[in-house]
PDB file of C-alpha atoms and ligand atoms in Angstrom:
ATOM      1  CA  MET A  23      14.293 -56.262  34.469  1.00 52.00           C
ATOM      2  CA  SER A  24      16.002 -57.184  31.269  1.00 62.00           C
ATOM      3  CA  VAL A  25      19.715 -57.254  30.631  1.00 74.00           C
ATOM      4  CA  SER A  26      19.524 -57.064  26.863  1.00 93.00           C
ATOM      5  CA  ILE A  27      21.188 -54.382  24.806  1.00 95.00           C
ATOM      6  CA  CYS A  28      18.808 -51.768  23.407  1.00 97.00           C
ATOM      7  CA  PRO A  29      17.960 -52.455  19.737  1.00 96.00           C
ATOM      8  CA  CYS A  30      18.233 -48.740  18.872  1.00 96.00           C
ATOM      9  CA  GLY A  31      22.007 -49.111  18.602  1.00 94.00           C
ATOM     10  CA  SER A  32      22.987 -46.864  21.497  1.00 95.00           C
ATOM     11  CA  GLY A  33      25.051 -49.656  23.045  1.00 95.00           C
ATOM     12  CA  ASN A  34      23.204 -49.168  26.343  1.00 96.00           C
ATOM     13  CA  LEU A  35      21.041 -51.687  28.125  1.00 96.00           C
ATOM     14  CA  LEU A  36      17.406 -51.593  27.064  1.00 97.00           C
ATOM     15  CA  ASP A  37      16.325 -50.727  30.601  1.00 95.00           C
ATOM     16  CA  ALA A  38      18.673 -47.750  30.643  1.00 95.00           C
ATOM     17  CA  CYS A  39      17.661 -46.591  27.165  1.00 97.00           C
ATOM     18  CA  CYS A  40      14.421 -46.889  25.163  1.00 98.00           C
ATOM     19  CA  GLY A  41      12.931 -49.123  27.882  1.00 97.00           C
ATOM     20  CA  HIS A  42      12.209 -45.964  29.917  1.00 96.00           C
ATOM     21  CA  TYR A  43      10.040 -44.579  27.161  1.00 98.00           C
ATOM     22  CA  HIS A  44       8.316 -47.882  26.410  1.00 98.00           C
ATOM     23  CA  ALA A  45       7.389 -47.907  30.106  1.00 97.00           C
ATOM     24  CA  GLY A  46       5.700 -44.515  29.833  1.00 97.00           C
ATOM     25  CA  GLN A  47       8.321 -41.840  30.431  1.00 97.00           C
ATOM     26  CA  ALA A  48       8.103 -38.949  27.937  1.00 97.00           C
ATOM     27  CA  ALA A  49      10.930 -38.887  25.390  1.00 98.00           C
ATOM     28  CA  PRO A  50      12.822 -35.597  25.845  1.00 96.00           C
ATOM     29  CA  ASP A  51      13.212 -34.865  22.135  1.00 97.00           C
ATOM     30  CA  ALA A  52      12.157 -36.039  18.686  1.00 97.00           C
ATOM     31  CA  ARG A  53      15.425 -37.889  18.026  1.00 97.00           C
ATOM     32  CA  THR A  54      14.972 -39.952  21.206  1.00 97.00           C
ATOM     33  CA  LEU A  55      11.352 -40.633  20.318  1.00 98.00           C
ATOM     34  CA  MET A  56      12.456 -41.800  16.878  1.00 97.00           C
ATOM     35  CA  ARG A  57      14.983 -44.239  18.381  1.00 97.00           C
ATOM     36  CA  SER A  58      12.447 -45.574  20.852  1.00 98.00           C
ATOM     37  CA  ARG A  59       9.947 -46.129  18.033  1.00 97.00           C
ATOM     38  CA  TYR A  60      12.554 -48.088  16.105  1.00 96.00           C
ATOM     39  CA  SER A  61      13.229 -50.313  19.124  1.00 96.00           C
ATOM     40  CA  ALA A  62       9.480 -50.733  19.553  1.00 96.00           C
ATOM     41  CA  TYR A  63       9.343 -52.094  15.973  1.00 93.00           C
ATOM     42  CA  VAL A  64      12.144 -54.507  16.771  1.00 93.00           C
ATOM     43  CA  LEU A  65      10.484 -55.630  20.007  1.00 94.00           C
ATOM     44  CA  GLY A  66       6.989 -55.779  18.518  1.00 93.00           C
ATOM     45  CA  GLN A  67       5.623 -53.191  20.957  1.00 94.00           C
ATOM     46  CA  LEU A  68       2.695 -52.072  18.872  1.00 95.00           C
ATOM     47  CA  ASP A  69       0.983 -50.217  21.707  1.00 96.00           C
ATOM     48  CA  TYR A  70       3.954 -47.909  21.920  1.00 98.00           C
ATOM     49  CA  LEU A  71       3.960 -47.264  18.183  1.00 97.00           C
ATOM     50  CA  VAL A  72       0.299 -46.301  18.405  1.00 97.00           C
ATOM     51  CA  ALA A  73       0.705 -44.167  21.526  1.00 98.00           C
ATOM     52  CA  THR A  74       3.525 -42.126  19.982  1.00 98.00           C
ATOM     53  CA  THR A  75       1.652 -41.366  16.758  1.00 98.00           C
ATOM     54  CA  LEU A  76      -0.231 -38.069  16.637  1.00 97.00           C
ATOM     55  CA  PRO A  77      -3.414 -38.875  18.628  1.00 96.00           C
ATOM     56  CA  VAL A  78      -5.793 -37.780  15.864  1.00 96.00           C
ATOM     57  CA  GLN A  79      -4.069 -40.260  13.507  1.00 96.00           C
ATOM     58  CA  GLN A  80      -4.111 -43.228  15.869  1.00 97.00           C
ATOM     59  CA  PRO A  81      -7.509 -44.587  14.743  1.00 96.00           C
ATOM     60  CA  GLY A  82      -6.267 -44.505  11.126  1.00 96.00           C
ATOM     61  CA  LEU A  83      -3.265 -46.770  11.692  1.00 97.00           C
ATOM     62  CA  ASP A  84      -3.309 -50.176  10.012  1.00 95.00           C
ATOM     63  CA  LEU A  85      -2.325 -52.241  13.053  1.00 94.00           C
ATOM     64  CA  GLU A  86      -2.467 -55.550  11.261  1.00 95.00           C
ATOM     65  CA  ALA A  87      -0.025 -54.352   8.616  1.00 93.00           C
ATOM     66  CA  ILE A  88       2.303 -52.895  11.233  1.00 92.00           C
ATOM     67  CA  ALA A  89       2.208 -56.102  13.274  1.00 92.00           C
ATOM     68  CA  GLN A  90       2.938 -58.198  10.206  1.00 91.00           C
ATOM     69  CA  TRP A  91       5.795 -56.006   9.095  1.00 87.00           C
ATOM     70  CA  SER A  92       7.281 -55.965  12.571  1.00 87.00           C
ATOM     71  CA  ALA A  93       7.020 -59.766  12.903  1.00 87.00           C
ATOM     72  CA  GLN A  94       8.254 -60.735   9.441  1.00 90.00           C
ATOM     73  CA  SER A  95      11.272 -58.472   9.391  1.00 90.00           C
ATOM     74  CA  THR A  96      14.652 -59.035  10.935  1.00 93.00           C
ATOM     75  CA  TRP A  97      15.925 -55.654  11.953  1.00 92.00           C
ATOM     76  CA  LEU A  98      19.547 -54.918  11.168  1.00 94.00           C
ATOM     77  CA  GLY A  99      20.077 -51.469  12.528  1.00 94.00           C
ATOM     78  CA  LEU A 100      19.146 -47.847  12.808  1.00 96.00           C
ATOM     79  CA  GLU A 101      21.202 -44.839  11.928  1.00 96.00           C
ATOM     80  CA  VAL A 102      19.933 -41.411  12.923  1.00 96.00           C
ATOM     81  CA  GLU A 103      21.524 -38.990  10.483  1.00 96.00           C
ATOM     82  CA  GLY A 104      20.333 -35.761  11.957  1.00 95.00           C
ATOM     83  CA  ALA A 105      17.578 -33.831  13.645  1.00 96.00           C
ATOM     84  CA  GLU A 106      16.287 -30.405  12.690  1.00 95.00           C
ATOM     85  CA  VAL A 107      14.491 -28.838  15.608  1.00 94.00           C
ATOM     86  CA  PHE A 108      12.305 -25.785  15.127  1.00 92.00           C
ATOM     87  CA  GLY A 109      11.329 -23.548  18.005  1.00 83.00           C
ATOM     88  CA  GLY A 110       7.870 -22.172  18.341  1.00 85.00           C
ATOM     89  CA  GLN A 111       4.708 -23.237  20.019  1.00 87.00           C
ATOM     90  CA  PRO A 112       4.241 -26.132  19.553  1.00 93.00           C
ATOM     91  CA  GLU A 113       7.726 -27.327  18.735  1.00 95.00           C
ATOM     92  CA  HIS A 114       8.251 -29.256  15.529  1.00 97.00           C
ATOM     93  CA  ALA A 115      11.190 -31.342  14.382  1.00 97.00           C
ATOM     94  CA  PHE A 116      12.383 -33.443  11.484  1.00 97.00           C
ATOM     95  CA  VAL A 117      14.524 -36.503  12.121  1.00 97.00           C
ATOM     96  CA  SER A 118      16.432 -38.067   9.231  1.00 97.00           C
ATOM     97  CA  PHE A 119      17.328 -41.694   9.619  1.00 97.00           C
ATOM     98  CA  SER A 120      17.904 -44.915   7.805  1.00 97.00           C
ATOM     99  CA  ALA A 121      16.789 -48.317   8.980  1.00 94.00           C
ATOM    100  CA  ARG A 122      17.933 -51.659   7.600  1.00 95.00           C
ATOM    101  CA  TRP A 123      16.100 -54.953   7.779  1.00 93.00           C
ATOM    102  CA  HIS A 124      15.667 -58.129   5.864  1.00 93.00           C
ATOM    103  CA  ASP A 125      12.715 -60.346   5.080  1.00 91.00           C
ATOM    104  CA  GLN A 126      11.964 -63.158   2.579  1.00 90.00           C
ATOM    105  CA  ALA A 127      12.592 -60.743  -0.276  1.00 93.00           C
ATOM    106  CA  GLY A 128      16.070 -59.774   0.839  1.00 95.00           C
ATOM    107  CA  GLU A 129      17.750 -56.882   2.541  1.00 96.00           C
ATOM    108  CA  HIS A 130      16.238 -53.410   2.552  1.00 95.00           C
ATOM    109  CA  CYS A 131      17.285 -49.965   3.572  1.00 96.00           C
ATOM    110  CA  HIS A 132      14.694 -47.320   4.192  1.00 91.00           C
ATOM    111  CA  ARG A 133      15.671 -43.685   4.452  1.00 95.00           C
ATOM    112  CA  GLU A 134      13.180 -41.177   5.764  1.00 93.00           C
ATOM    113  CA  ARG A 135      12.864 -37.647   7.059  1.00 95.00           C
ATOM    114  CA  SER A 136      10.096 -37.933   9.606  1.00 95.00           C
ATOM    115  CA  SER A 137       8.064 -35.155  11.082  1.00 96.00           C
ATOM    116  CA  PHE A 138       7.375 -34.775  14.797  1.00 97.00           C
ATOM    117  CA  VAL A 139       5.373 -32.355  16.928  1.00 97.00           C
ATOM    118  CA  GLN A 140       5.355 -31.769  20.658  1.00 96.00           C
ATOM    119  CA  HIS A 141       2.083 -31.547  22.507  1.00 92.00           C
ATOM    120  CA  GLN A 142       1.664 -31.179  26.264  1.00 91.00           C
ATOM    121  CA  GLY A 143       5.193 -32.303  27.028  1.00 92.00           C
ATOM    122  CA  ARG A 144       5.223 -35.299  24.708  1.00 96.00           C
ATOM    123  CA  TRP A 145       6.609 -35.751  21.216  1.00 98.00           C
ATOM    124  CA  TYR A 146       4.483 -37.405  18.558  1.00 98.00           C
ATOM    125  CA  PHE A 147       5.280 -38.840  15.141  1.00 97.00           C
ATOM    126  CA  ILE A 148       3.202 -37.358  12.331  1.00 96.00           C
ATOM    127  CA  ASP A 149       2.501 -40.372  10.141  1.00 95.00           C
ATOM    128  CA  PRO A 150       2.594 -39.379   6.454  1.00 91.00           C
ATOM    129  CA  THR A 151       0.487 -42.417   5.513  1.00 91.00           C
ATOM    130  CA  VAL A 152      -2.514 -41.285   7.565  1.00 93.00           C
ATOM    131  CA  PRO A 153      -4.081 -38.195   5.995  1.00 89.00           C
ATOM    132  CA  LEU A 154      -4.700 -35.211   8.252  1.00 90.00           C
ATOM    133  CA  LYS A 155      -8.148 -33.960   7.466  1.00 87.00           C
ATOM    134  CA  ALA A 156      -8.071 -30.237   8.027  1.00 91.00           C
ATOM    135  CA  GLY A 157      -8.491 -27.134   5.931  1.00 93.00           C
ATOM    136  CA  ARG A 158      -5.731 -24.533   5.973  1.00 92.00           C
ATOM    137  CA  ASN A 159      -7.728 -22.269   8.286  1.00 95.00           C
ATOM    138  CA  ASP A 160      -9.068 -25.032  10.533  1.00 96.00           C
ATOM    139  CA  ASN A 161      -7.658 -25.725  13.967  1.00 96.00           C
ATOM    140  CA  CYS A 162      -4.588 -27.912  13.669  1.00 96.00           C
ATOM    141  CA  PRO A 163      -5.295 -31.627  14.226  1.00 95.00           C
ATOM    142  CA  CYS A 164      -2.390 -31.738  16.709  1.00 95.00           C
ATOM    143  CA  ALA A 165      -4.609 -29.816  19.143  1.00 93.00           C
ATOM    144  CA  SER A 166      -2.181 -26.921  19.486  1.00 95.00           C
ATOM    145  CA  GLY A 167      -5.049 -24.461  19.116  1.00 94.00           C
ATOM    146  CA  GLN A 168      -3.361 -22.883  16.095  1.00 94.00           C
ATOM    147  CA  LYS A 169      -4.482 -22.841  12.518  1.00 95.00           C
ATOM    148  CA  PHE A 170      -3.384 -25.884  10.511  1.00 95.00           C
ATOM    149  CA  LYS A 171      -1.571 -23.739   7.934  1.00 94.00           C
ATOM    150  CA  LYS A 172       0.549 -22.108  10.666  1.00 93.00           C
ATOM    151  CA  CYS A 173       1.215 -25.361  12.495  1.00 95.00           C
ATOM    152  CA  CYS A 174       1.707 -28.973  11.343  1.00 94.00           C
ATOM    153  CA  SER A 175       0.733 -28.327   7.727  1.00 92.00           C
ATOM    154  CA  SER A 176       4.054 -26.644   7.048  1.00 88.00           C
ATOM    155  CA  TYR A 177       6.035 -29.558   8.504  1.00 90.00           C
ATOM    156  CA  LEU A 178       4.429 -32.404   6.644  1.00 85.00           C
ATOM    157  CA  THR A 179       6.889 -34.526   4.720  1.00 70.00           C
ATOM    158  CA  ARG A 180       5.658 -36.337   1.694  1.00 57.00           C
TER     159      ARG A 180
HETATM  160 ZN1   ZN B   8      17.508 -47.317  22.865  1.00 80.36          ZN
HETATM  161 ZN1   ZN B   9      -0.153 -28.751  14.637  1.00 80.36          ZN
END
């Protein structure tokens, strides 16, 4: 048990907040998944960052770069600006947020509108830096069983 405050900025204890999801519980929505991924960056929990990326993209992640970034940055805070949730099967969502950190080069603020998809009860981050290799009429790489053009293709942010 840890008594530290959760880095996601909720003001709650880590164990009562993102700690649940880091321990394996499914995040109930994309916004919560986003917050728990931010705290995983702060805590250096790379396994969690991998596990919550769209499974087909996981082998394409540059773990060394992520580890370096996570270790060399001092995280200053997360602000979730909004979540757009779309119905449908599977569910998709965008989460807009800004994250602040500093490193040797100074202070940075990164603003992003990230894309998420739900699959079998779990939300996954669709990483825009890992290309999804599928034709418009192929089965969607998220394994929804739908055509790519009708599924994740229309929710890609880039
Ligand atoms: Zn949290
Ligand atoms: Zn899809």
